[in-house]
Coordinates of C-alpha atoms in Angstrom, one line a residue:
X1 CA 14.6 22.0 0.7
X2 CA 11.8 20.1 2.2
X3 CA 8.1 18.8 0.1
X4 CA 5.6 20.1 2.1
X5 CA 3.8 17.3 1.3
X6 CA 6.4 15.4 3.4
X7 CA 5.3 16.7 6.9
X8 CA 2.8 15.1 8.8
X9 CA 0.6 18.0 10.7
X10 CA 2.2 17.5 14.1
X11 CA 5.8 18.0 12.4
X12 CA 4.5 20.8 10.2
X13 CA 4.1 22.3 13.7
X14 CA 7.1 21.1 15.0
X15 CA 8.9 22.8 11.9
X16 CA 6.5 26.0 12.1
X17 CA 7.3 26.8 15.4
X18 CA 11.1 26.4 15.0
X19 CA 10.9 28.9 12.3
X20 CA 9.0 31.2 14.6
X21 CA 5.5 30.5 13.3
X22 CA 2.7 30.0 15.4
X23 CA 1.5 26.1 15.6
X24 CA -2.3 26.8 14.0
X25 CA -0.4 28.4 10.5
X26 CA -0.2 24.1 10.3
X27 CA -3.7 23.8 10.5
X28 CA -4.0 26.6 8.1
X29 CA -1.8 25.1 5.6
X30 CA -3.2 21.7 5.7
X31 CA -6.3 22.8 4.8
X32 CA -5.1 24.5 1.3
X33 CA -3.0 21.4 0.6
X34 CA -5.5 18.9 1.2
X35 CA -8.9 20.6 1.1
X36 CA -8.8 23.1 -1.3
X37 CA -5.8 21.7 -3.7
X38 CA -3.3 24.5 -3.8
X39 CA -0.1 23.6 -5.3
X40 CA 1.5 27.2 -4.8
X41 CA 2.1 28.9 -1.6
X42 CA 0.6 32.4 -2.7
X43 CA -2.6 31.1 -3.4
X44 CA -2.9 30.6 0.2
X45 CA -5.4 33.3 1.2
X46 CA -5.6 34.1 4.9
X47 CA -1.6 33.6 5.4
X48 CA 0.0 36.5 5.7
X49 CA 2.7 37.3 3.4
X50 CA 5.9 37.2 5.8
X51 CA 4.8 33.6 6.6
X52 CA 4.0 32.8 3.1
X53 CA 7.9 34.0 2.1
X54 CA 8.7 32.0 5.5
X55 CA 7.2 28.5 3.7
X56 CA 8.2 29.6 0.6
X57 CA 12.5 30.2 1.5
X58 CA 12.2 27.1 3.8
X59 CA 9.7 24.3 2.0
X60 CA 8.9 23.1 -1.6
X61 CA 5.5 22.0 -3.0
X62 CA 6.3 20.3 -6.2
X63 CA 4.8 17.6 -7.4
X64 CA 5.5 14.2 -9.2
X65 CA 4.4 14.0 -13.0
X66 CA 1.8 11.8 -15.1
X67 CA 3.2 10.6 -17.4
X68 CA 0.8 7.7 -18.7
X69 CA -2.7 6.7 -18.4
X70 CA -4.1 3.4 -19.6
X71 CA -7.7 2.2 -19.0
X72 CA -9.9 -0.9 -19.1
X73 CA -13.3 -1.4 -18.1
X74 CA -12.5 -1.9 -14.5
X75 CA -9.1 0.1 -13.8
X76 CA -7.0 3.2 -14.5
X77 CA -3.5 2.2 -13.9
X78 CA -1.5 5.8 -14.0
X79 CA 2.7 5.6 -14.5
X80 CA 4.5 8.7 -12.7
X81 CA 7.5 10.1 -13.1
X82 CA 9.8 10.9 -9.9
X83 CA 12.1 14.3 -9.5
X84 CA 14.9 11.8 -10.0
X85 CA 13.7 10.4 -13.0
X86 CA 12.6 7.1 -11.6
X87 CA 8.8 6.0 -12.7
X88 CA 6.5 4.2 -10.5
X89 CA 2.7 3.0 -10.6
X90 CA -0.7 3.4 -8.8
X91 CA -3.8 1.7 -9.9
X92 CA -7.6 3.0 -9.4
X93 CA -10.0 0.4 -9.0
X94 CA -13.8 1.3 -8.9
X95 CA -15.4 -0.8 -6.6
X96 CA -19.3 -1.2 -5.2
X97 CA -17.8 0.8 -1.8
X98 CA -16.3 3.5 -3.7
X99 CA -12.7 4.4 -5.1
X100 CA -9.5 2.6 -4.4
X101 CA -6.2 3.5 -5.1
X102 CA -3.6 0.7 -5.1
X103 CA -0.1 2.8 -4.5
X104 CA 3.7 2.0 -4.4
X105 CA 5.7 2.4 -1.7
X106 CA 9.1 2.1 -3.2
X107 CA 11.3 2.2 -6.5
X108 CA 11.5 -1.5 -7.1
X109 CA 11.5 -3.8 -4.6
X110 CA 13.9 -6.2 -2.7
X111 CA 11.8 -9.1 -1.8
X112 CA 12.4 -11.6 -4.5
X113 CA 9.0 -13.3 -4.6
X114 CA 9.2 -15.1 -7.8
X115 CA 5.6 -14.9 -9.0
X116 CA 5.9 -11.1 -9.2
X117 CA 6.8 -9.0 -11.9
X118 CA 7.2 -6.0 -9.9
X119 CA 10.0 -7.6 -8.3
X120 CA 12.2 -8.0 -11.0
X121 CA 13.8 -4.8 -10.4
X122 CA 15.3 -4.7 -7.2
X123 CA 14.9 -1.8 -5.0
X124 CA 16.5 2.0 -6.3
X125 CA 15.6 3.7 -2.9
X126 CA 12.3 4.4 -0.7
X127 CA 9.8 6.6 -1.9
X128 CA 9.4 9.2 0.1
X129 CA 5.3 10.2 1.9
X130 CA 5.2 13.3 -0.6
X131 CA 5.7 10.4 -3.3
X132 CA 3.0 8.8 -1.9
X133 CA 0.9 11.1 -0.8
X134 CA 0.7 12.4 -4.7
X135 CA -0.5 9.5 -5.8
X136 CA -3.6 10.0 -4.7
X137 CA -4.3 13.7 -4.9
X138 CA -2.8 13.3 -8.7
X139 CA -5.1 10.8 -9.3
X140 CA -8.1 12.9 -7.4
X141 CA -7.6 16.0 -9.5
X142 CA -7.2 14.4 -12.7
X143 CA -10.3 12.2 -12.3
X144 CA -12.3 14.8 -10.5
X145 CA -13.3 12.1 -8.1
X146 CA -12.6 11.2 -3.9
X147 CA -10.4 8.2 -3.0
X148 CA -12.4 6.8 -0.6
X149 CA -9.9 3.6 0.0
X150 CA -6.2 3.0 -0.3
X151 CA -4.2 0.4 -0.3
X152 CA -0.6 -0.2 0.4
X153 CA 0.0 -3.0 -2.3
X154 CA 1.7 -1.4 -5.4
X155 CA 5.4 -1.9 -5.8
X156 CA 7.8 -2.2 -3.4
X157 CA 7.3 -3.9 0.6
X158 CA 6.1 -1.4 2.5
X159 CA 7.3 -2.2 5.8
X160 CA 10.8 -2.0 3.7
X161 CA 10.2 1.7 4.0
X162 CA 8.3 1.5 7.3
X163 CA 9.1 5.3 9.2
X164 CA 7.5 7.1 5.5
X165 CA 4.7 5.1 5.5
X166 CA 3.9 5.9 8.7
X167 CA 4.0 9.4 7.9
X168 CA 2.0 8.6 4.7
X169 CA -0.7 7.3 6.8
X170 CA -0.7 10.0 9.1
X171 CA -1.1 12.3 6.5
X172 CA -4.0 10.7 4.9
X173 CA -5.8 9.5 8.1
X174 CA -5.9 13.4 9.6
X175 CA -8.8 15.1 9.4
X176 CA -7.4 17.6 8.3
X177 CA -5.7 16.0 5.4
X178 CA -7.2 13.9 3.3
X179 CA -10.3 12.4 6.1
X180 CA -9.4 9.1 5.4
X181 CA -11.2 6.6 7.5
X182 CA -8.6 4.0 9.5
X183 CA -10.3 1.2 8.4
X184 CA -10.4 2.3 4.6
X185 CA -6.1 1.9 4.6
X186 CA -5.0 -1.3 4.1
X187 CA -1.0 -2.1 4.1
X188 CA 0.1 -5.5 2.8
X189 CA 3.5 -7.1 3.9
X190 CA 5.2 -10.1 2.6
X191 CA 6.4 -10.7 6.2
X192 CA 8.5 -8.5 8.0
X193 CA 8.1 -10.0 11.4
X194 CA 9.5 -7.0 13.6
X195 CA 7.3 -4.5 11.9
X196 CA 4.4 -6.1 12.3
X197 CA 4.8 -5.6 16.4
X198 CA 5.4 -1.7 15.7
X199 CA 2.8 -1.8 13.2
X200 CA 0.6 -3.3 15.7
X201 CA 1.6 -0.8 18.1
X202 CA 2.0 2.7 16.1
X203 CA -1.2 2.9 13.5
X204 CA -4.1 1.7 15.9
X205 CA -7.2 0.6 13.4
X206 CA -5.1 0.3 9.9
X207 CA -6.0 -3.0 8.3
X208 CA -3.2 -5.5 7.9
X209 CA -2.4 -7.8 5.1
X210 CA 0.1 -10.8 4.7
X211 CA 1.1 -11.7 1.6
X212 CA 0.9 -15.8 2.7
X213 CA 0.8 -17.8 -0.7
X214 CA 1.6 -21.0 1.1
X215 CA 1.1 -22.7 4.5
X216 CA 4.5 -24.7 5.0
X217 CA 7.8 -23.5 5.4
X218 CA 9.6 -25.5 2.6
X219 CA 7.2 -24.4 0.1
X220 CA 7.0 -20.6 1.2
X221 CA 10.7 -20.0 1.4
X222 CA 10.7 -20.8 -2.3
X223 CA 8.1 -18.9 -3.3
X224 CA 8.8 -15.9 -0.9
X225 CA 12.9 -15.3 0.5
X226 CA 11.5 -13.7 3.0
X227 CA 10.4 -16.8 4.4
X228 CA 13.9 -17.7 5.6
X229 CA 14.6 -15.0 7.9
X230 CA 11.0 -15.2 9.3
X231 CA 9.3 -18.2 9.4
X232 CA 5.8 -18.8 9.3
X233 CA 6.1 -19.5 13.2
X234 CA 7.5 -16.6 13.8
X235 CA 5.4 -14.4 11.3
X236 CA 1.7 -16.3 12.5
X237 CA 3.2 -15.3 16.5
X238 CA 3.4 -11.1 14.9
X239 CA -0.4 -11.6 13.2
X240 CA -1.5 -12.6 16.6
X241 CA 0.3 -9.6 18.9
X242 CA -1.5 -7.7 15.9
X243 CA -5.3 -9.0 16.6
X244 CA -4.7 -8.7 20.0
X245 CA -3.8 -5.2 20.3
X246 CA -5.8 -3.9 17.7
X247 CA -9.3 -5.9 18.0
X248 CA -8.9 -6.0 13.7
X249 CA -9.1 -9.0 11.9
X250 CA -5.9 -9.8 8.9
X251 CA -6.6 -10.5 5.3
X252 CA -4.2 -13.5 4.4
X253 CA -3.5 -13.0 0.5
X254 CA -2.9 -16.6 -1.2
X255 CA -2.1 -16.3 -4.9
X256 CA -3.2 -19.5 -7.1
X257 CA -0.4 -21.3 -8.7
X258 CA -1.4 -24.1 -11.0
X259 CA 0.3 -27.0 -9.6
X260 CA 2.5 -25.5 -6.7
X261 CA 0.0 -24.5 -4.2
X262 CA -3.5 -25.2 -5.0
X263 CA -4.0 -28.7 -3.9
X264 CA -6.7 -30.4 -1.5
X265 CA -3.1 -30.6 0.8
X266 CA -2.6 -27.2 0.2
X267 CA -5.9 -25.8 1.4
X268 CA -5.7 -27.9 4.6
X269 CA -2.1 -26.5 5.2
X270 CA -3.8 -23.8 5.0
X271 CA -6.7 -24.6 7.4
X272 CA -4.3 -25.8 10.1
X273 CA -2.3 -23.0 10.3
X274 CA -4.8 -19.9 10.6
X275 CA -7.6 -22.3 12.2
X276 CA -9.0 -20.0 15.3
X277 CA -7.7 -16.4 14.2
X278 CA -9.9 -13.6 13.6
X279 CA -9.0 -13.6 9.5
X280 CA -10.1 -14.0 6.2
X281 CA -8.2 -15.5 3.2
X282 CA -8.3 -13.7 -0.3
X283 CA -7.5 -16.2 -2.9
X284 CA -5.8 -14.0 -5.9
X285 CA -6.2 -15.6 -9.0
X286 CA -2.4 -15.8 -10.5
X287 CA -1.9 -12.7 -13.5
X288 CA 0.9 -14.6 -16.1
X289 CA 3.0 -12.3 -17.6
X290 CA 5.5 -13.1 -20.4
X291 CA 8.4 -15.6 -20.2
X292 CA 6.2 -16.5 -16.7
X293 CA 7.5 -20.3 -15.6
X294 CA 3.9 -20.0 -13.3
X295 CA 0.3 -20.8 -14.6
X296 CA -3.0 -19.8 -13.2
X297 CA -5.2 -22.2 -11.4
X298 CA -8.1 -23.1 -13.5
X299 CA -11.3 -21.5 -12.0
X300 CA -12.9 -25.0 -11.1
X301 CA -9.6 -26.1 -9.0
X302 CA -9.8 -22.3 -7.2
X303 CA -13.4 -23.7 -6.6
X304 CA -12.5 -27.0 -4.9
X305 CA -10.1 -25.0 -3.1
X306 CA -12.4 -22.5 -2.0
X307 CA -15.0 -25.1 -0.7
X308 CA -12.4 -26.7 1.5
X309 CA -11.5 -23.6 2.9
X310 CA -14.8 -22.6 3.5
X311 CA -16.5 -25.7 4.9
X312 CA -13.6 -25.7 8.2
X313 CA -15.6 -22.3 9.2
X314 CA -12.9 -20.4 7.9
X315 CA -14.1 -16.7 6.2
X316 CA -12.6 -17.0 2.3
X317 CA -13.3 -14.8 -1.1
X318 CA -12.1 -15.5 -4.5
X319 CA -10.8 -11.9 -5.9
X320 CA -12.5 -10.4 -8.7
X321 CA -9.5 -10.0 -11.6
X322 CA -9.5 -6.4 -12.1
X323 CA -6.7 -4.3 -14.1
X324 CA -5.2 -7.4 -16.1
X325 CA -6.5 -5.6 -19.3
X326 CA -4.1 -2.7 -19.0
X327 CA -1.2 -5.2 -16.7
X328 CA -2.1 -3.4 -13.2
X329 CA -3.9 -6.8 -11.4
X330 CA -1.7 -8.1 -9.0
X331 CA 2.0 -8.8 -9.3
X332 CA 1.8 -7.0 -12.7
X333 CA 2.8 -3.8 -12.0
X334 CA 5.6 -1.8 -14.0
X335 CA 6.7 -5.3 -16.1
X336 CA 5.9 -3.0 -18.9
X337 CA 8.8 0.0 -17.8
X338 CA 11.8 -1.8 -16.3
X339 CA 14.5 -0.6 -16.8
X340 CA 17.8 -2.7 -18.3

């Protein structure tokens, strides 16, 4: 049996109308999941009953469990618990423009990057857009507060598990879902060159991220596997089909690594490759977690690096560390609940 939560509106309607429902009982229904929080199909008022036992014979509406809650100063990172018994992790963030949510896309993750912690499990399976989707409304009701921004950059690559997240999006972008705005969703990829063009193609004004960390091809296929089956070539040609169909500029991530990538050659690796693209680089100060072989960049060398970038005209910001108290900044998520 299907999670409501699953369905998207137009294949709520879809499924509605194969069932011999009329298409606005969608409407109806999205409203009570998403604007007034029902979690049981009775409490929905103004459906009448044989289309409530219709829902209720033909869809589910259970939800993924909270398990733990840890907090610093900065960030609530929240563990759930999956019908399967797999856990996963979301972060809230409270930022100057409001709340965002930092959610996983999958159970593990197949990617390999070696910097990251949440990584070290490989992938279990996909999560699916209910799974994702109640991450946030979770979060909502037990905070009492609106996500105002969400971000595809928890665990897992999300263009891994592309055809859910699109579905996740569409949820959250509807109006009549959760109203949020285009340009408030952010999915990050490590580099999934075909996806990119569909990306590009399917989601219109969603903001894009590439997880960069390096501007040659020698150094990035070390850092990131990915790198091998598309090269930076190949991924820099799918940022720029991107801008050009969508008008939106990319966020290049570039995590600091004391001694691997944060040299004056570095930054004008860096500078030749992105020169002349609507783009901004986010340099991520690097999160060490234990038995780490990687070091953070000391602030005054992010700095120098930072100036470089900066005085070639390129737009650049140094991330504010927020989460390491509670091991939810980035590339630390779930080190503390793999499993063996």
């Amino acid at each position: 049996m299907e999670n409501i939560f699953n369905l998207p509106l137009e294949k709520l309607e879809n499924k509605l109308e194969n069932l011999g429902e009329k298409k606005f009982r969608a409407t109806q229904i999205f409203e009570w999941l998403y604007k007034k929080g029902v979690s049981n199909f009775f409490d929905m008022k103004n459906i009448k009953k044989e289309s409530v036992s219709i829902l209720s014979e033909n869809f589910n509406i259970d939800f993924i469990k909270i398990i733990q809650k840890q907090s610093d100063k900065d960030a609530k990172k929240y563990l759930f618990e999956l019908e399967d018994g797999n856990k996963i992790e979301a972060v809230l963030l409270k930022q100057n423009y409001g709340n965002s949510l930092c959610v996983s896309s999958q159970v593990g993750c197949s990617m390999g990057c070696v910097f990251c912690e949440s990584g070290k499990n490989k992938r279990v399976r996909n999560l699916k857009p209910f799974e994702i989707v109640q991450q946030i409304l979770l979060i909502e009701s037990d905070l009492n507060i609106r996500v105002s921004h969400v971000v595809v950059m928890g665990i897992g690559e999300p263009f891994d598990n592309y055809d859910n997240i699109i579905d996740f999006i569409k949820i959250i972008n509807h109006p009549k879902g959760l109203d949020i705005g285009a340009r408030h969703i952010t999915v990050s990829t490590c580099g999934v060159v075909p996806k990119i063009y569909e990306f590009a193609e399917d989601v219109g004004q969603i903001n894009l991220a590439i997880s960069l960390h390096a501007a040659n091809d020698e150094l990035r296929s070390y850092l990131m596997p990915i790198n091998k089956a598309y090269n930076l070539r190949e991924l820099m040609k799918a940022v720029k089909f991107y801008i050009q169909k969508t008008n939106r500029r990319v966020t290049f991530e570039y995590i600091m690594l004391d001694g691997v990538n944060d040299s004056e050659k570095h930054a004008h690796e860096l500078i030749s490759l992105i020169r002349g693209i609507n783009c901004y680089v986010n340099l991520i100060p690097y999160n060490k977690v234990n038995g780490d072989k990687f070091s953070a960049t000391s602030s005054e060398k992010i700095m120098k690096f930072y100036d470089i970038i900066k005085k070639n005209k390129i737009n650049v910001t140094i991330r504010k560390e927020l989460g390491s108290g509670v091991s939810a900044a980035c590339g630390q998520l779930r080190s503390e609940h793999r499993e063996e």
